[in-house]
Short mmCIF file of C-alpha atoms in Angstrom, two decimals:
data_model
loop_
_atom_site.label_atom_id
_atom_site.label_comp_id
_atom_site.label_asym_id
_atom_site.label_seq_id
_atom_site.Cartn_x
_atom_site.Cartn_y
_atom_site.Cartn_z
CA UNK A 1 0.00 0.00 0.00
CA UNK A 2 1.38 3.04 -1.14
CA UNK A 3 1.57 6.47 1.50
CA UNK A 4 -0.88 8.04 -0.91
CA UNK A 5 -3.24 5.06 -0.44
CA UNK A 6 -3.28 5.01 3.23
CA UNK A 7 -3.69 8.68 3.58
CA UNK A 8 -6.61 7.90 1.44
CA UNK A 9 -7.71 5.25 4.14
CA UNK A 10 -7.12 7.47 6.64
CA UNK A 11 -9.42 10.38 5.18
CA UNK A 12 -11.73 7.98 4.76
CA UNK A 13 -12.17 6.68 8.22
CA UNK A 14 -12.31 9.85 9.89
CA UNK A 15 -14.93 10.94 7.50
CA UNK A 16 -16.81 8.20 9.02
CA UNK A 17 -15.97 8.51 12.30
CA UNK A 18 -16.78 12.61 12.30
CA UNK A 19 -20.19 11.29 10.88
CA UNK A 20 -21.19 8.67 13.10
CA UNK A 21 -21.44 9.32 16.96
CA UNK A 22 -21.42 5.22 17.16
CA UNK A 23 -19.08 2.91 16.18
CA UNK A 24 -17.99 -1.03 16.87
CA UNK A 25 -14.78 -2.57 16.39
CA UNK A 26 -15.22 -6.33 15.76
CA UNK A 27 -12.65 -9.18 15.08
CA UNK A 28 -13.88 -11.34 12.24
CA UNK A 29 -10.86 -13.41 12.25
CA UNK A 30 -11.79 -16.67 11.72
CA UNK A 31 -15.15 -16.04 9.71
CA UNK A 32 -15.35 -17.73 6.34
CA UNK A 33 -15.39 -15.46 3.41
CA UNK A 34 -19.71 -16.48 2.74
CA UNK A 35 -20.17 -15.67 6.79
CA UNK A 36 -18.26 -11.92 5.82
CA UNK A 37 -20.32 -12.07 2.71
CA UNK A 38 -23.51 -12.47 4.84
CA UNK A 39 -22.08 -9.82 7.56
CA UNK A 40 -21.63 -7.53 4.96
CA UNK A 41 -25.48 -7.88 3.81
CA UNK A 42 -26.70 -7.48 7.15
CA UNK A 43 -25.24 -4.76 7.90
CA UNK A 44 -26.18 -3.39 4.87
CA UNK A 45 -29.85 -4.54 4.81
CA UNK A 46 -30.00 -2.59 8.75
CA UNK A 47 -28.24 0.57 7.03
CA UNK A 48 -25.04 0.11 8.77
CA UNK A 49 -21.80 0.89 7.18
CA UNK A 50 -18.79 -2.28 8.02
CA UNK A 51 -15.11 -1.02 6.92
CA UNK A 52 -12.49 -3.14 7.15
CA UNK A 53 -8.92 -1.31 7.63
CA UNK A 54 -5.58 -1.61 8.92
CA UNK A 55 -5.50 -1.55 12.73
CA UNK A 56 -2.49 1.68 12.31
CA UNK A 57 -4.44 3.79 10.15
CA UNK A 58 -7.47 3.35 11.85
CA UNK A 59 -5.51 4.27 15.02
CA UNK A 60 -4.22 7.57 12.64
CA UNK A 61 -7.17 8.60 11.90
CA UNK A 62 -8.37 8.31 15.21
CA UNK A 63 -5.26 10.10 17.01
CA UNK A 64 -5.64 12.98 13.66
CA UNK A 65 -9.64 13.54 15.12
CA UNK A 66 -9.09 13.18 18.99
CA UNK A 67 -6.66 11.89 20.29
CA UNK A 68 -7.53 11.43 24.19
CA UNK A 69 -11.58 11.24 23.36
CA UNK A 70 -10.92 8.02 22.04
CA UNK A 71 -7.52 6.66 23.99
CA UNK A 72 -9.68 3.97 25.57
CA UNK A 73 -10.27 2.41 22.27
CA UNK A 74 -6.75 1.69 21.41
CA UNK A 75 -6.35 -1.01 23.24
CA UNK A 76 -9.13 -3.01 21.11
CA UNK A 77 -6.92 -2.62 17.65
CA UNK A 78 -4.94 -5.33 17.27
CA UNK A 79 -5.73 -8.88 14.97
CA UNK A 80 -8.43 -8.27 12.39
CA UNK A 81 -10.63 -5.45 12.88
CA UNK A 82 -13.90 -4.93 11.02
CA UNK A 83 -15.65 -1.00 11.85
CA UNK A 84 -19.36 -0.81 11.65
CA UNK A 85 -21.27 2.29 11.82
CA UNK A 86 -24.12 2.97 12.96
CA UNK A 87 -26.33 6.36 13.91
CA UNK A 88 -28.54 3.64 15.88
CA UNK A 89 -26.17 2.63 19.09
CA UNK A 90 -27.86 -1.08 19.23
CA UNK A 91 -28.20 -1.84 16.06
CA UNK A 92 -24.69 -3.62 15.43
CA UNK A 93 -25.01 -5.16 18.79
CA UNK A 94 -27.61 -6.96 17.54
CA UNK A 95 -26.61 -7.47 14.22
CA UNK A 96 -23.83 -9.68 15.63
CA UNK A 97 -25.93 -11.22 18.23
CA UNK A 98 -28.51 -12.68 15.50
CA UNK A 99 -25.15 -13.21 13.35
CA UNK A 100 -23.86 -15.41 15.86
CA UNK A 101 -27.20 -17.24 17.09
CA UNK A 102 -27.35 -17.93 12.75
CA UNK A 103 -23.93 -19.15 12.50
CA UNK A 104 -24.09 -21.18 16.27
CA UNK A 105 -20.88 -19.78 17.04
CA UNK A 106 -18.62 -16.77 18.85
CA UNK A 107 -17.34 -14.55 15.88
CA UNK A 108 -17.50 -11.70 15.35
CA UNK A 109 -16.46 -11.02 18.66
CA UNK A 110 -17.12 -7.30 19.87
CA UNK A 111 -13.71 -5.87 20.68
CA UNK A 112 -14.97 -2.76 21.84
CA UNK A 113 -18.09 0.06 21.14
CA UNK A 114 -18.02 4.02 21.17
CA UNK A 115 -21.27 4.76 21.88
CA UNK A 116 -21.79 9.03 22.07
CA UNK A 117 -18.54 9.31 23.66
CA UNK A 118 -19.11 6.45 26.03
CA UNK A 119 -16.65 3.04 25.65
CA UNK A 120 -17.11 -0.66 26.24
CA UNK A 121 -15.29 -2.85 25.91
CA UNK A 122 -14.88 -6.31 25.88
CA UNK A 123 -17.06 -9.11 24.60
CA UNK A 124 -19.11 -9.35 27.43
CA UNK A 125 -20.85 -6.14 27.58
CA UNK A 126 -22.54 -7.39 23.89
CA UNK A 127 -25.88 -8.10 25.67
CA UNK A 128 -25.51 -4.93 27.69
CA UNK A 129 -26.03 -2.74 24.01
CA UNK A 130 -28.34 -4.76 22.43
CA UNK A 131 -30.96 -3.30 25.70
CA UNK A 132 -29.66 0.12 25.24
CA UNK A 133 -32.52 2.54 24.35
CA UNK A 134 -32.27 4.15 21.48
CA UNK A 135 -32.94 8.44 20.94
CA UNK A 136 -36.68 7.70 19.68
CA UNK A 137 -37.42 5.12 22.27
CA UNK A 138 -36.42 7.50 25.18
CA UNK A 139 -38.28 10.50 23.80
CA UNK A 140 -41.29 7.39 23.31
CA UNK A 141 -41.21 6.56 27.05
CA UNK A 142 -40.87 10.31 28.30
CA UNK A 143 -43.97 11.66 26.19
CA UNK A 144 -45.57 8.00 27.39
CA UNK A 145 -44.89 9.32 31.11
CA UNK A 146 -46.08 12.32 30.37
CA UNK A 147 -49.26 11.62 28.74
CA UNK A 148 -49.97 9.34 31.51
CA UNK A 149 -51.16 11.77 34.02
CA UNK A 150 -53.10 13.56 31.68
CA UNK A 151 -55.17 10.55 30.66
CA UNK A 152 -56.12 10.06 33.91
CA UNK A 153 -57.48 13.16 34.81
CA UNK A 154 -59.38 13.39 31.53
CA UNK A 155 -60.83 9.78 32.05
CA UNK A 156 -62.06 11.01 36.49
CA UNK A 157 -63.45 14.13 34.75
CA UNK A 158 -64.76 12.08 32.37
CA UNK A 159 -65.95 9.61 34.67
CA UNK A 160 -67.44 12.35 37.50
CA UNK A 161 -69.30 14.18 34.31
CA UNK A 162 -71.03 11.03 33.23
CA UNK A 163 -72.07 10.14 36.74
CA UNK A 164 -73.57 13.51 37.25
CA UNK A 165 -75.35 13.64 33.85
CA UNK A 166 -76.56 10.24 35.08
CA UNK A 167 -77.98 11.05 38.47
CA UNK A 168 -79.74 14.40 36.54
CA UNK A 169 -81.80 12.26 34.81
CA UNK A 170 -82.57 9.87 37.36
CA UNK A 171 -84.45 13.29 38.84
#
């Protein structure tokens, strides 16, 4: 790869990480070229974007972005590392969840998440972002919580109007 290719990379990658606020690094090491093949699909088919890149210049263009924001994902680049993007935090978590119930077995193994500026990583916090709540579900619950209260009011006035109307023309 030439230096004019990898600045390429480079420009690349932090195009997508400047335009995604979540982002996985996965190890697809031992996955068979049809199991990448039927990654690649899913991810595709769930509007996620996988990149596949050199654990240095993703580290480059990393470091050229921010360098101490994202310090605690360093430590996840090493073997094969497959990106995937993703403007929903939970959808690659379960992407490889379902990819892995498919395929009965343990790849791609979650090396680490950057979820709006928060880290995990490690494999085992995988079931821990597939329950994460996404922007729309939050704002779902809080107007749910909110409309709550209301209802009930409406439905005692309700309820005390009809039982007055209803002893009127018992009279």
């Amino acid at each position: 790869m030439t230096k004019d290719q990898k600045n390429e990379v480079i420009e690349l990658l932090k195009g997508k990480f400047s335009q995604y606020n979540n982002f996985y690094i996965t190890d697809t090491e031992s996955l068979s070229v049809e199991q990448v093949s039927a990654l690649r699909r899913t991810c595709f088919d769930k509007q996620v974007e996988m990149k596949v890149a050199k654990n240095t210049l993703i580290r480059k263009a990393l470091e050229s972005l921010d360098a101490e924001k994202y310090a605690s994902v360093y430590p996840a680049l090493n073997n094969v590392t497959a990106l995937m993007f993703s403007e929903n935090p939970k959808e690659p978590a379960l992407i490889i969840s379902s990819f892995r119930k498919a395929s009965n077995g343990e790849k791609p193994v979650l090396k680490a998440a950057f979820i709006n500026g928060d880290v995990y990583t490690g494999d085992n916090n995988l079931k821990t972002l597939t329950q994460i709540k996404t922007k729309n579900e939050l704002i779902g619950e809080v107007i749910g919580l909110l409309q709550s209260p209301a209802k009930r009011v409406l439905a005692a006035l309700l309820h005390h109007h009809e039982k007055q109307a209803g002893t009127a023309t018992a009279e």
